[in-house]
Coordinates of N, CA and C and ligand atoms in Angstrom, one line a residue:
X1 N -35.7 -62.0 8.1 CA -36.4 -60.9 7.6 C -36.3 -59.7 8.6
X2 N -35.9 -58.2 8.6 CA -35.4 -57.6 8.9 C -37.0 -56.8 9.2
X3 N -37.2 -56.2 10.4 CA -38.5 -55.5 11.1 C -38.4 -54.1 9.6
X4 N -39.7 -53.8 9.0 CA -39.8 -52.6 8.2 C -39.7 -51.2 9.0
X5 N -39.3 -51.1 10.6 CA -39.3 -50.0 11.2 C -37.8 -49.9 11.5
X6 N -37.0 -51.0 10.9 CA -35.5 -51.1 11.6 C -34.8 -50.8 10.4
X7 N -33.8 -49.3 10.9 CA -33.0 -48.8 9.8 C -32.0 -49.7 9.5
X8 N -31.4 -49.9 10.4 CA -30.2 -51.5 10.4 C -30.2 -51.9 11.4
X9 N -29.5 -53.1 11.4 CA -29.2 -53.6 12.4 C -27.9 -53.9 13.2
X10 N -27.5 -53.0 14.3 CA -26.6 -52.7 14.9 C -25.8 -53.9 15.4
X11 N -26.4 -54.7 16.2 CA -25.9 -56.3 16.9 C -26.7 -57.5 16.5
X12 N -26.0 -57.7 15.6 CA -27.1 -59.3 15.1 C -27.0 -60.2 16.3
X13 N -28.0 -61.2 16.1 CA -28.2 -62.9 16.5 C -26.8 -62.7 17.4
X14 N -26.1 -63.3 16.2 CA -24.8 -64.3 16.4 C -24.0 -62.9 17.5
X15 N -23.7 -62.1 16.8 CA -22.7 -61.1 17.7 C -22.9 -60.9 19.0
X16 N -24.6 -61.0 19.5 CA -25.3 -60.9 20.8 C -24.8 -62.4 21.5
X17 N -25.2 -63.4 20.9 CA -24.6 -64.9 21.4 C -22.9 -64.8 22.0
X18 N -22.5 -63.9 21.1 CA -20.8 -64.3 21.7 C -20.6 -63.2 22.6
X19 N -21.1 -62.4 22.8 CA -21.3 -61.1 23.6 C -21.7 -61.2 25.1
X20 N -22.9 -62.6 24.7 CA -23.3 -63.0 26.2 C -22.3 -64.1 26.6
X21 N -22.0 -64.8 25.7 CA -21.2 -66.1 26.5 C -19.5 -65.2 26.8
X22 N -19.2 -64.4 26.5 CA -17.9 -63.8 26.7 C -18.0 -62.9 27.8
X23 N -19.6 -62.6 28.0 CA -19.5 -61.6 29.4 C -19.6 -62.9 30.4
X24 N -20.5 -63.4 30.0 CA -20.9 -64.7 31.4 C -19.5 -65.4 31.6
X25 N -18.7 -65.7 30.6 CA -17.2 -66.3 30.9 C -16.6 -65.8 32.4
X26 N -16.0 -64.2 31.8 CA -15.8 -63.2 33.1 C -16.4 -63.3 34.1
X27 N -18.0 -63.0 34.5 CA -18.6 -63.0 35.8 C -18.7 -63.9 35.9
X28 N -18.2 -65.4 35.8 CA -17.9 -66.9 36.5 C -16.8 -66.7 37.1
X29 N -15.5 -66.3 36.2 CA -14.3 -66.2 37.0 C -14.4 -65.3 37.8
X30 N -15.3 -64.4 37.9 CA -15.0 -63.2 38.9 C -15.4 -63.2 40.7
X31 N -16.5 -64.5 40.3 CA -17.9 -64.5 41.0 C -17.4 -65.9 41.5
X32 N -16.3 -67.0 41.3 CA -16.2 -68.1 41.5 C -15.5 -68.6 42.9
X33 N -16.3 -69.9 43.9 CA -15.3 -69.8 44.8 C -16.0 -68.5 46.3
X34 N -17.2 -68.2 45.8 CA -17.4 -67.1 47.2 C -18.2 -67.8 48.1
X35 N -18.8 -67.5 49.4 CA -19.5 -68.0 50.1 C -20.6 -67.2 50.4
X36 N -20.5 -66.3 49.7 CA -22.0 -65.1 49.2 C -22.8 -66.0 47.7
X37 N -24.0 -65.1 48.1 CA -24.8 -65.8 47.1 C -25.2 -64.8 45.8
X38 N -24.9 -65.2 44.7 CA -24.7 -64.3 43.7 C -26.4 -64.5 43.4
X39 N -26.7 -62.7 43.2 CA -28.3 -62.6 42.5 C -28.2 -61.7 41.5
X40 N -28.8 -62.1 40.3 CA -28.5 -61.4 39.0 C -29.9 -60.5 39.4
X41 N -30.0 -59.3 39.7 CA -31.2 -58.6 39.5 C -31.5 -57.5 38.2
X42 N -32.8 -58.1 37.3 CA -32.8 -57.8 36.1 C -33.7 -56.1 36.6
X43 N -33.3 -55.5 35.7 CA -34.4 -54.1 35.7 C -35.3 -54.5 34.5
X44 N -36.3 -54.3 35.0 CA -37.7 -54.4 34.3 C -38.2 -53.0 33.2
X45 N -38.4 -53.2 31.6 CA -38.3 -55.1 31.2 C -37.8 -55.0 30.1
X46 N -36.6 -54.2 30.1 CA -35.8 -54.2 28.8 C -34.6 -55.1 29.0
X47 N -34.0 -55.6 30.4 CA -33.7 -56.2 30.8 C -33.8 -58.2 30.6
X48 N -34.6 -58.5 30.0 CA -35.3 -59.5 30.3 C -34.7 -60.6 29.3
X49 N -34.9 -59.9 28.2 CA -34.3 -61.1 27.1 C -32.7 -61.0 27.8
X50 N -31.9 -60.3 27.7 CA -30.3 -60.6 28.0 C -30.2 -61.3 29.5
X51 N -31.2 -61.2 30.8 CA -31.1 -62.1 31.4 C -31.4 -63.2 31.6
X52 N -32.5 -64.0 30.7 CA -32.3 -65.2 30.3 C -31.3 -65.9 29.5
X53 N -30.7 -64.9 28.6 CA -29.6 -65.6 27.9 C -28.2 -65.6 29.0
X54 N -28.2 -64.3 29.9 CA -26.8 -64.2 31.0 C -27.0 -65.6 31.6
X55 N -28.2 -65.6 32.7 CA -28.5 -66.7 33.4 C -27.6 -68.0 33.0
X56 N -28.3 -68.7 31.6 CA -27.8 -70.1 31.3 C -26.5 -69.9 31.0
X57 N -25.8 -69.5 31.0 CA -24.0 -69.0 30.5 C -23.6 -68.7 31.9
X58 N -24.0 -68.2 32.7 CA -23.1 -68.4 34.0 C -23.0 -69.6 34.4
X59 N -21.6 -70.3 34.7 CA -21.5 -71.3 35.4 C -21.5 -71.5 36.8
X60 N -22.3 -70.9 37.5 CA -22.3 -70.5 38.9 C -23.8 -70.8 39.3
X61 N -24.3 -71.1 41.0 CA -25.2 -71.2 41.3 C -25.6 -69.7 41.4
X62 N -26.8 -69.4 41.4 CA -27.3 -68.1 41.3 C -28.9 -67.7 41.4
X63 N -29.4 -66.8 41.9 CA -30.6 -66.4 41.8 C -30.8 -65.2 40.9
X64 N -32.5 -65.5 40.8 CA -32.2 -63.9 39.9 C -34.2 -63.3 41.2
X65 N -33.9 -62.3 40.8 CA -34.8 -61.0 41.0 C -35.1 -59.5 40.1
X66 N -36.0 -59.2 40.1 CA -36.4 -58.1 39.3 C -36.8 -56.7 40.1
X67 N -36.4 -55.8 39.6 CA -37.5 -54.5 39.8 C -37.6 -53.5 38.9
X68 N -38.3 -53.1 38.8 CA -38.7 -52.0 38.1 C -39.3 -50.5 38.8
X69 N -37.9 -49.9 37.9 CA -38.5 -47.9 37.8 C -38.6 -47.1 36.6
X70 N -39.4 -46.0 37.0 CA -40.0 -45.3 35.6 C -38.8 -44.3 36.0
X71 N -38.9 -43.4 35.2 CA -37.9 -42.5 34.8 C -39.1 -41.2 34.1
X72 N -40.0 -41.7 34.3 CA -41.5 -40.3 34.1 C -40.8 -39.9 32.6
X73 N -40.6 -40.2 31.4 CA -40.2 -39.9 30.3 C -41.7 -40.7 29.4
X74 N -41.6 -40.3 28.6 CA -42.0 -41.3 27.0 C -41.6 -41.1 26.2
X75 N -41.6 -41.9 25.0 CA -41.1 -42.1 23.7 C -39.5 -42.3 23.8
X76 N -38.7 -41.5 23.4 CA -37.4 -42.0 23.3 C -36.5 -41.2 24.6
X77 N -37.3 -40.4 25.4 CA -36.5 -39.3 26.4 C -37.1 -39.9 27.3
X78 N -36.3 -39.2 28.4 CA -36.8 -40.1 29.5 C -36.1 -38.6 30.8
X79 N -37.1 -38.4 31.8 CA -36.8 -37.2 32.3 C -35.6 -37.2 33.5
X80 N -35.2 -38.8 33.6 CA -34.2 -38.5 34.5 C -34.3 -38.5 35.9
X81 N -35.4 -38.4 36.4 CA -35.7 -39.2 38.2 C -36.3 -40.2 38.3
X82 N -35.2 -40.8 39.1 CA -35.7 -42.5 38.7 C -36.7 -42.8 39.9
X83 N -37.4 -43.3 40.0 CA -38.4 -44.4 40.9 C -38.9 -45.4 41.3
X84 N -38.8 -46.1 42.3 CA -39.1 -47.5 42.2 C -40.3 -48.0 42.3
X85 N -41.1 -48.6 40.9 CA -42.0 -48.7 40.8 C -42.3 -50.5 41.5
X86 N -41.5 -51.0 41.3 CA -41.2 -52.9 42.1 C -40.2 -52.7 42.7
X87 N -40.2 -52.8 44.2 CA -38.8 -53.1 44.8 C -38.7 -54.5 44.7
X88 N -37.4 -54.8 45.6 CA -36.9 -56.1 45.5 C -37.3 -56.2 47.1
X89 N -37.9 -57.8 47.2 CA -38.8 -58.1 48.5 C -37.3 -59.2 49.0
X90 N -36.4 -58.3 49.9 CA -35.7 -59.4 50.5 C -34.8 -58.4 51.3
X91 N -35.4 -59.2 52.5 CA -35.1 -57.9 53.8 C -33.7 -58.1 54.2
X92 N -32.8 -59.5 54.1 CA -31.0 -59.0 54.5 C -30.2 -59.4 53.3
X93 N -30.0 -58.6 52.9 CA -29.1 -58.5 51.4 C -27.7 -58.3 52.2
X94 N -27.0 -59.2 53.4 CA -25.8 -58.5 53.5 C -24.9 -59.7 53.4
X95 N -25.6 -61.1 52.9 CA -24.5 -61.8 52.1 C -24.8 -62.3 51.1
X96 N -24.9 -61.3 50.0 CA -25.5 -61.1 49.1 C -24.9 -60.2 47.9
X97 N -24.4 -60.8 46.7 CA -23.7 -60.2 45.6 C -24.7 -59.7 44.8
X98 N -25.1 -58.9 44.1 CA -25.7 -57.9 43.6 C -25.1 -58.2 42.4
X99 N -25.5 -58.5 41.4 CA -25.3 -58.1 39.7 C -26.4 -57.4 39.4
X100 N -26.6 -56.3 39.0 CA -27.5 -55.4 38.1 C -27.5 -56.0 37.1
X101 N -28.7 -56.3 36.2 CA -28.6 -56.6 34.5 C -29.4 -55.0 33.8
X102 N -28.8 -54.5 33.4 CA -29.3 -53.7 32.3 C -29.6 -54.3 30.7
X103 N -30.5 -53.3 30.1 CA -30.3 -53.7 28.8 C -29.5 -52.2 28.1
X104 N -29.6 -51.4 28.5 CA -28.9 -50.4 27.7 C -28.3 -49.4 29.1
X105 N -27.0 -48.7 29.3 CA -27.0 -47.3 29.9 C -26.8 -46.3 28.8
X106 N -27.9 -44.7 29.4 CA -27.7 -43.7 29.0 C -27.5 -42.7 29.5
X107 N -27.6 -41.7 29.8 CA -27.4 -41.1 31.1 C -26.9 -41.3 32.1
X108 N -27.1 -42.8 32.5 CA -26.5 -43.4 33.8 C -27.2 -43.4 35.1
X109 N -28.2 -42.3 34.7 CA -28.7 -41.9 36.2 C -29.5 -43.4 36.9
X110 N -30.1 -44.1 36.0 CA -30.8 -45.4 36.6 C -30.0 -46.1 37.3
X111 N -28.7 -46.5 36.8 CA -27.8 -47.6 37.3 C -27.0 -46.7 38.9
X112 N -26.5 -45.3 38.3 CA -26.1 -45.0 39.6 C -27.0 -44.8 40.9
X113 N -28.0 -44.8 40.5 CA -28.7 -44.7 41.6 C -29.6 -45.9 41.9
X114 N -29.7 -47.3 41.5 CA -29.8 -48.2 42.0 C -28.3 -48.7 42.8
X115 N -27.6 -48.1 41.9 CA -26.1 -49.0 43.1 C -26.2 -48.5 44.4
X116 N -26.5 -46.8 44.5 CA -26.4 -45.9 45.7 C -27.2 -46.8 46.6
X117 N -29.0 -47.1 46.1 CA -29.9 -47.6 46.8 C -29.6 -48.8 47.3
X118 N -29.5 -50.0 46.9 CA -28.7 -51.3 47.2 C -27.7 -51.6 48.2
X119 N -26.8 -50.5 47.8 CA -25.6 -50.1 48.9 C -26.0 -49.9 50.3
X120 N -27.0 -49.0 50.1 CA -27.9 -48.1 51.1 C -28.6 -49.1 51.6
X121 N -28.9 -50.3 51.1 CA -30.1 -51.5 51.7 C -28.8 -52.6 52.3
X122 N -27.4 -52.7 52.3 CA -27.0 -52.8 53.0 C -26.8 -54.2 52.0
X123 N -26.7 -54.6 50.8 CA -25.6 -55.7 50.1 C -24.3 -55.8 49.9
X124 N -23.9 -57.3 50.2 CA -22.5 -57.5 50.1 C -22.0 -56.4 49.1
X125 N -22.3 -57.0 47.9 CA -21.7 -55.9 46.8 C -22.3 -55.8 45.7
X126 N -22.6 -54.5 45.0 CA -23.2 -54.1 44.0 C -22.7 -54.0 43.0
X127 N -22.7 -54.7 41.8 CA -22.2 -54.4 40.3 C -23.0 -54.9 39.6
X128 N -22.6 -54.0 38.1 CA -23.6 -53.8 37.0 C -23.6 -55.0 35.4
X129 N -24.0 -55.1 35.2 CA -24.0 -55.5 33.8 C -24.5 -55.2 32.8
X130 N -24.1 -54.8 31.7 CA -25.5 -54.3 30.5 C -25.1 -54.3 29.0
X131 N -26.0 -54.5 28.2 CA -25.8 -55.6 27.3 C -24.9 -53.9 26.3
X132 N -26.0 -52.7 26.4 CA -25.0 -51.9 25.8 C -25.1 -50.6 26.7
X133 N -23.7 -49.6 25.7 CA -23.9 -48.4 26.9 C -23.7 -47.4 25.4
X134 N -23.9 -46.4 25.9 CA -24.3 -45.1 24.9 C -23.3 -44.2 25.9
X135 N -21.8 -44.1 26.1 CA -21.1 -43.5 26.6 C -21.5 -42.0 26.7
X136 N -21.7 -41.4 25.3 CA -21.8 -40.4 24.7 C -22.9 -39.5 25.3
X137 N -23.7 -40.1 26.2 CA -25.3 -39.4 26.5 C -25.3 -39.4 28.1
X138 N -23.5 -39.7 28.4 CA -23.4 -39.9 29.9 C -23.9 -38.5 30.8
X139 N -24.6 -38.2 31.7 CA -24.9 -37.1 32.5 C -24.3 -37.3 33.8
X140 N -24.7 -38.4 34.1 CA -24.1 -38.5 35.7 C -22.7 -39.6 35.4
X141 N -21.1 -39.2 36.3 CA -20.4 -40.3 36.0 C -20.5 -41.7 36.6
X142 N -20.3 -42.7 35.5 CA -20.9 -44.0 35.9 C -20.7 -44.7 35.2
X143 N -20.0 -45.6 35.2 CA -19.2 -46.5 34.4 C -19.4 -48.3 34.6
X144 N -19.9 -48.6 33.5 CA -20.8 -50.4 34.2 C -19.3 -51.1 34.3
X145 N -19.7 -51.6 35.3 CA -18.2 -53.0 35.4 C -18.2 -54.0 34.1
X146 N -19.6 -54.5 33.7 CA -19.4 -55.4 32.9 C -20.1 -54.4 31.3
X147 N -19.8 -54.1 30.6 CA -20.6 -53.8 29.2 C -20.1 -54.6 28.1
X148 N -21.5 -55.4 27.2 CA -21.4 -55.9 26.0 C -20.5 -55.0 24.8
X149 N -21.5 -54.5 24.7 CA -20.7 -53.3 23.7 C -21.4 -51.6 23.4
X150 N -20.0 -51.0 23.3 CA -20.3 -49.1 23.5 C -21.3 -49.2 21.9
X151 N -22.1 -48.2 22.0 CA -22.8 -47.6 20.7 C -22.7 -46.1 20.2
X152 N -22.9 -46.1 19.4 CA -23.2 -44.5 19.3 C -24.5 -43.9 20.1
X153 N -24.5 -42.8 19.6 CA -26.0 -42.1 20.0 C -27.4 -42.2 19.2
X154 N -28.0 -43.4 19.4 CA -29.1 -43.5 18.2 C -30.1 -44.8 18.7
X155 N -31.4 -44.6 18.5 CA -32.2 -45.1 19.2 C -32.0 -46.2 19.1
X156 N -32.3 -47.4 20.0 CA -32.1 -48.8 19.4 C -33.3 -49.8 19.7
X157 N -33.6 -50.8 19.4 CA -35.0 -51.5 19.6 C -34.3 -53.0 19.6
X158 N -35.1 -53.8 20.4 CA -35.1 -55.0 19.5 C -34.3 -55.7 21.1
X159 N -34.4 -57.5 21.0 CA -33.8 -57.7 22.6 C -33.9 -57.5 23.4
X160 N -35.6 -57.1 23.5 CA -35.9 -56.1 25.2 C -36.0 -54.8 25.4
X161 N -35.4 -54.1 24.4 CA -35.5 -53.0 24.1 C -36.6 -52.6 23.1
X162 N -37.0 -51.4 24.1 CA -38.4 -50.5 22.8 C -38.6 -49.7 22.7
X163 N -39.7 -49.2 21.8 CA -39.9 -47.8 21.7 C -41.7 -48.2 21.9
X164 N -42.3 -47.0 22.7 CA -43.4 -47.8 23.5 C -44.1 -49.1 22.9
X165 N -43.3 -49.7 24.0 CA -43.3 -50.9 24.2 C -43.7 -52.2 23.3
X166 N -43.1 -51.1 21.9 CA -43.1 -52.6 20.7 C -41.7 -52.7 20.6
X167 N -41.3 -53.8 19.6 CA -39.8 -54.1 19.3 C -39.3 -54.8 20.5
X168 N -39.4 -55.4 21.3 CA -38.9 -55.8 22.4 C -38.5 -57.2 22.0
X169 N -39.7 -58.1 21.2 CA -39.1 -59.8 20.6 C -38.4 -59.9 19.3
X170 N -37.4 -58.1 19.3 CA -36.8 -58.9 17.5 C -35.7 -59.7 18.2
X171 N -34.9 -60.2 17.8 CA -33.6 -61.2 18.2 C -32.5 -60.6 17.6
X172 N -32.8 -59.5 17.3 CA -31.4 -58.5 17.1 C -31.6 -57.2 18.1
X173 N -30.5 -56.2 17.9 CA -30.5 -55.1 18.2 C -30.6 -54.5 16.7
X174 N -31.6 -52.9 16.5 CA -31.7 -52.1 15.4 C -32.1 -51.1 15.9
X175 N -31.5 -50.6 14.8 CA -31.3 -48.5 14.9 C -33.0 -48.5 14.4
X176 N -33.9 -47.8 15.5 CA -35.2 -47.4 14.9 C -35.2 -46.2 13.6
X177 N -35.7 -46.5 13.0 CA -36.1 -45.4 11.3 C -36.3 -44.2 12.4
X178 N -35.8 -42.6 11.7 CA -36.0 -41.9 12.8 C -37.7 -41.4 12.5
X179 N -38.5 -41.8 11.2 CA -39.6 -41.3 11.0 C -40.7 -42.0 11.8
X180 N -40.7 -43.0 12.5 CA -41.2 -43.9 13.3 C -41.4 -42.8 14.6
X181 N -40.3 -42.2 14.7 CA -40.3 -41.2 16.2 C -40.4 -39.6 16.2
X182 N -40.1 -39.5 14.9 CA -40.2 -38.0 14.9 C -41.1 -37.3 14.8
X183 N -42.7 -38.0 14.2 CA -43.3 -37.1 13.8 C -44.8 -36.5 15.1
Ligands
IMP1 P1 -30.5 -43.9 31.9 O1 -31.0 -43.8 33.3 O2 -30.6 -42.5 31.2 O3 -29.1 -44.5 31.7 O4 -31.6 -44.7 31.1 C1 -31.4 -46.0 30.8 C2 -32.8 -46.5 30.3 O5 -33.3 -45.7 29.2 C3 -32.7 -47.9 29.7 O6 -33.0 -48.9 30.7 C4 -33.8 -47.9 28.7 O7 -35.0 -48.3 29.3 C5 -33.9 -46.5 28.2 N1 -33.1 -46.3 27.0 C6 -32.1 -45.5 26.8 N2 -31.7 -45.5 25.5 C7 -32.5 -46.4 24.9 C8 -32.6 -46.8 23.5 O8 -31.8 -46.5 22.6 N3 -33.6 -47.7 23.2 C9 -34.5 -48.1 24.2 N4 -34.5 -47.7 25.4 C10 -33.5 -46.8 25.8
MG2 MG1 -34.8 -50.0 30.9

């Protein structure tokens, strides 16, 4: 049964399942064989469903960790200076692989400026993953090493993703109805 606020649905079930085991394939091969310790760190909390599903699909020992920043936006905009509202509590990140988990990039500005920070905190190495990217709404250049799949420009809900902070347990991805947000 399809949410009555979801115009369609952009990434079903099944297309998200092969999306995650096809990225997690790659970051095994990529990630395999190091003597660094791979940490999947999710951003909080649209992040959340696709890192439980990344997690079990990696064939690799691994930790995960969280943080969270606001972006001082509401509703579907978001103003674009990022903040760290949860840092990550672990003082030598310097043999230490960094995977970012996103659930969506748009602008970019979040992700490039956690790599900058991370870098700046002195980890082995920083790279991104995220389930989707919205090329088209790029502001700062920034390009994820790992992306599920490009979208158009159009709101999306569902998988962690929300619009204040409902839609986040559908088990799909869906284009929000735009009358839900416009008025
Ligand atoms: P960026 O810093 O502009 O790339 O913003 C990325 C963040 O904006 C994501 O982590 C989401 O929280 C939010 N976001 C961007 N587009 C959408 C969307 O279509 N649906 C829900 N959240 C979105
Ligand atoms: Mg987010």
């Amino acid at each position: 049964m399809i949410n009555k606020d979801v115009e369609k649905i952009l990434v079903s079930e099944q297309e998200i399942l092969e999306i995650v085991k096809s990225i997690s394939a790659q970051i095994t091969e990529d990630y395999k064989g190091r003597d660094s310790k791979l940490l999947l760190l999710g951003i909080l909390k649209g992040s959340v469903v696709f890192m439980g599903d990344l997690m079990k699909h990696i064939a690799l020992p691994l930790e995960i960790d969280f943080m969270k920043v606001s972006s001082y936006g509401s509703g579907t905009k978001t103003s674009g200076n990022v903040n760290i509202v949860l840092d990550i509590h672990r003082n030598d990140l310097s043999n230490i692989d960094i995977l970012i988990v996103e659930d969506i990039v748009d602008s970019g500005k979040t992700l490039s400026y956690l790599c900058e920070y991370l870098t700046l905190k002195g980890a082995k190495s920083v790279k991104t993953v995220t389930l989707l990217d919205k090329p088209s709404r790029r502001e700062v250049d920034f390009v994820p090493d790992y992306t599920g799949k490009q979208i158009p420009d159009e709101f999306v809900i569902g998988y962690g993703l929300d619009y204040d902070e409902k839609y986040r347990a559908l088990p799909y991805v869906g284009i929000l109805k735009r009358e839900v947000y416009s008025n």
